[in-house]
Short mmCIF file of C-alpha atoms and ligand atoms in Angstrom, two decimals:
data_model
loop_
_atom_site.label_atom_id
_atom_site.label_comp_id
_atom_site.label_asym_id
_atom_site.label_seq_id
_atom_site.Cartn_x
_atom_site.Cartn_y
_atom_site.Cartn_z
CA MET A 1276 1.45 127.34 34.43
CA LEU A 1277 4.77 129.10 33.87
CA LEU A 1278 5.84 129.46 37.48
CA LYS A 1279 5.62 125.67 37.97
CA ASN A 1280 8.82 125.42 35.91
CA PHE A 1281 10.54 126.79 38.92
CA LEU A 1282 8.98 124.39 41.35
CA PRO A 1283 11.22 121.62 42.62
CA LYS A 1284 9.91 118.01 42.73
CA LYS A 1285 11.25 117.74 46.29
CA GLN A 1286 12.72 119.92 49.01
CA VAL A 1287 15.14 118.88 51.70
CA LYS A 1288 17.01 120.93 54.34
CA SER A 1289 20.43 119.59 53.48
CA VAL A 1290 22.11 117.35 50.84
CA LEU A 1291 23.20 115.27 53.78
CA ASN A 1292 19.52 114.16 54.16
CA ILE A 1293 19.63 112.66 50.66
CA ASP A 1294 20.00 108.94 51.20
CA PRO A 1295 21.56 106.77 48.44
CA LYS A 1296 19.32 103.82 49.39
CA VAL A 1297 16.16 105.90 48.80
CA LEU A 1298 17.54 107.12 45.50
CA LYS A 1299 18.21 103.53 44.41
CA GLU A 1300 14.69 102.45 45.40
CA HIS A 1301 13.50 105.01 42.86
CA GLY A 1302 15.81 103.81 40.10
CA ILE A 1303 18.25 106.70 40.46
CA LYS A 1304 21.86 105.99 39.52
CA ALA A 1305 23.35 109.45 39.40
CA ILE A 1306 23.36 112.96 40.93
CA ILE A 1307 24.14 116.20 39.24
CA THR A 1308 24.71 118.68 42.04
CA ASP A 1309 25.34 122.41 42.31
CA LEU A 1310 28.36 123.46 44.50
CA ASP A 1311 27.93 126.92 46.02
CA ASN A 1312 25.46 127.04 48.98
CA THR A 1313 24.29 123.55 48.00
CA LEU A 1314 27.24 121.41 49.15
CA VAL A 1315 29.08 124.10 51.12
CA GLU A 1316 29.03 127.88 51.66
CA TRP A 1317 29.93 129.75 48.44
CA ASP A 1318 33.18 130.98 50.06
CA ARG A 1319 34.32 127.70 51.66
CA PRO A 1320 37.05 126.13 49.54
CA SER A 1321 36.81 122.50 50.64
CA ALA A 1322 34.41 119.81 51.88
CA PRO A 1323 33.86 119.27 55.64
CA PRO A 1324 34.13 115.67 57.01
CA LYS A 1325 30.39 115.03 56.99
CA LEU A 1326 30.17 115.89 53.33
CA ILE A 1327 33.18 113.76 52.47
CA GLN A 1328 31.33 110.88 54.18
CA TRP A 1329 28.21 111.66 52.12
CA PHE A 1330 30.25 111.42 48.88
CA GLN A 1331 31.78 108.11 50.11
CA ASN A 1332 28.37 106.75 51.00
CA MET A 1333 27.11 107.58 47.49
CA LYS A 1334 30.08 105.83 45.99
CA LYS A 1335 29.55 102.79 48.22
CA HIS A 1336 26.03 102.54 46.87
CA ASP A 1337 27.09 103.02 43.21
CA ILE A 1338 25.47 106.44 42.84
CA LYS A 1339 27.62 108.52 40.57
CA VAL A 1340 28.02 112.26 41.34
CA THR A 1341 29.03 115.12 39.09
CA ILE A 1342 29.32 118.73 40.29
CA VAL A 1343 27.82 121.18 37.76
CA SER A 1344 28.55 124.77 38.76
CA ASN A 1345 28.22 128.13 37.14
CA ASN A 1346 31.32 129.22 39.03
CA SER A 1347 34.91 129.46 37.74
CA GLU A 1348 37.28 126.56 36.99
CA THR A 1349 39.56 127.54 39.94
CA ARG A 1350 36.70 127.53 42.47
CA VAL A 1351 35.16 124.21 41.30
CA LYS A 1352 38.45 122.37 40.67
CA THR A 1353 39.86 123.37 44.10
CA PHE A 1354 36.84 121.89 45.76
CA ALA A 1355 36.25 118.77 43.58
CA ASP A 1356 39.75 117.49 42.83
CA PRO A 1357 40.69 116.45 46.38
CA LEU A 1358 37.44 114.47 46.49
CA GLY A 1359 38.01 112.85 43.13
CA ILE A 1360 34.56 114.08 41.96
CA PRO A 1361 34.07 114.90 38.31
CA PHE A 1362 32.90 118.47 37.68
CA LEU A 1363 31.80 121.00 35.09
CA TYR A 1364 32.43 124.71 35.62
CA LYS A 1365 30.96 127.81 34.06
CA ALA A 1366 27.99 125.61 33.30
CA ARG A 1367 25.63 128.45 32.36
CA LYS A 1368 22.66 126.84 34.17
CA PRO A 1369 19.76 127.05 33.53
CA LEU A 1370 20.89 126.19 30.00
CA GLY A 1371 20.86 122.42 29.33
CA ARG A 1372 24.29 121.80 27.72
CA ALA A 1373 26.21 121.11 31.01
CA PHE A 1374 23.48 118.77 32.21
CA ARG A 1375 23.66 116.79 28.98
CA GLN A 1376 27.51 116.76 29.19
CA ALA A 1377 27.27 115.40 32.82
CA LEU A 1378 24.95 112.58 31.68
CA GLU A 1379 27.48 111.65 29.01
CA MET A 1380 30.34 111.68 31.51
CA MET A 1381 28.44 109.38 33.88
CA ASN A 1382 26.89 107.31 31.14
CA VAL A 1383 23.38 107.56 32.53
CA LYS A 1384 19.98 108.63 31.28
CA LYS A 1385 18.24 111.70 32.62
CA GLU A 1386 15.44 109.47 34.03
CA GLU A 1387 18.09 107.88 36.28
CA THR A 1388 19.49 111.15 37.49
CA VAL A 1389 18.49 113.85 40.00
CA VAL A 1390 19.52 117.46 39.91
CA ILE A 1391 20.22 119.05 43.25
CA GLY A 1392 20.64 122.75 44.00
CA ASP A 1393 19.83 125.75 46.16
CA GLN A 1394 18.48 128.12 43.49
CA LEU A 1395 15.14 128.13 41.75
CA LEU A 1396 16.35 130.21 38.78
CA THR A 1397 19.39 128.15 37.82
CA ASP A 1398 19.31 124.65 39.36
CA VAL A 1399 15.63 123.92 39.65
CA PHE A 1400 14.49 125.69 36.50
CA GLY A 1401 17.46 124.27 34.53
CA GLY A 1402 16.83 120.76 35.81
CA ASN A 1403 13.08 120.91 35.21
CA ARG A 1404 13.33 122.27 31.67
CA SER A 1405 15.79 119.45 30.79
CA GLY A 1406 13.37 116.86 32.22
CA PHE A 1407 15.22 115.93 35.43
CA TYR A 1408 13.80 115.12 38.83
CA THR A 1409 14.82 118.22 40.83
CA ILE A 1410 15.68 118.55 44.52
CA LEU A 1411 15.91 121.95 46.19
CA VAL A 1412 18.07 122.35 49.28
CA VAL A 1413 18.10 125.25 51.81
CA PRO A 1414 21.15 127.37 51.03
CA VAL A 1415 24.07 126.51 53.35
CA ALA A 1416 24.78 130.16 53.90
CA GLN A 1417 22.66 133.23 53.90
CA SER A 1418 25.28 135.30 52.10
CA ASP A 1419 25.90 135.10 48.38
CA GLY A 1420 28.06 136.25 45.56
CA PHE A 1421 26.94 139.39 43.63
CA VAL A 1422 24.89 137.85 40.78
CA THR A 1423 23.14 135.46 43.10
CA LYS A 1424 22.10 138.30 45.39
CA PHE A 1425 20.11 139.71 42.48
CA ASN A 1426 18.40 136.38 41.71
CA ARG A 1427 17.55 135.85 45.33
CA LYS A 1428 15.08 138.66 45.41
CA LEU A 1429 12.98 137.16 42.63
CA GLU A 1430 13.42 133.74 44.15
CA ARG A 1431 12.01 134.91 47.49
CA GLN A 1432 8.90 136.16 45.71
CA MET A 1433 8.39 132.79 43.99
CA MET A 1434 9.00 130.93 47.24
CA GLY A 1435 6.38 133.01 48.95
CA TRP A 1436 3.86 132.23 46.26
CA PHE A 1437 4.69 128.46 46.28
CA LYS A 1438 4.32 128.41 50.06
CA LYS A 1439 1.00 130.20 49.89
CA LYS A 1440 -0.19 127.61 47.38
CA GLY A 1441 1.02 124.82 49.60
CA TYR A 1442 3.49 123.58 46.97
CA LEU A 1443 6.59 124.01 49.11
CA THR A 1444 7.10 122.05 52.32
CA TRP A 1445 10.51 121.31 53.71
CA GLU A 1446 11.36 117.71 54.47
CA ASP A 1447 14.00 116.49 56.87
MG1 MG B 2066 24.17 127.46 44.46
#
């Protein structure tokens, strides 16, 4: 069924609820994460203390993280550089190229990697079609950039359908 390509494997309210120990139990060694409205609000330039801790906790447990964003170099670099987190910008998700590049950068296999994001059309669909385990998070902010606003409408319709079918249940 076509719509299932947009269905995440798991849903959580925040990336902060993603625990490196649980990932490791499932053989996960790496994270490919979206930036805007997944890690922080799309218009927030840098990471708040809790998120910095989350990155440190991942590092402590040997979980590698790469930020893969469709946004501009300036936006992604400004956020990621102070954290020392590798990143790819203008990734053109849902296309698979940036995901493959991130795997190469981290030297891991896709079976060992989760894709995290707040959008069904780019993050989840992109991750699914490239064969990753996908985790959807609730968008950090309700507002969006221009292109995303357009996608959100379609997304809301799909979400409604998934909920009706009982496919979508938010976990803490
Ligand atoms: Mg996003």
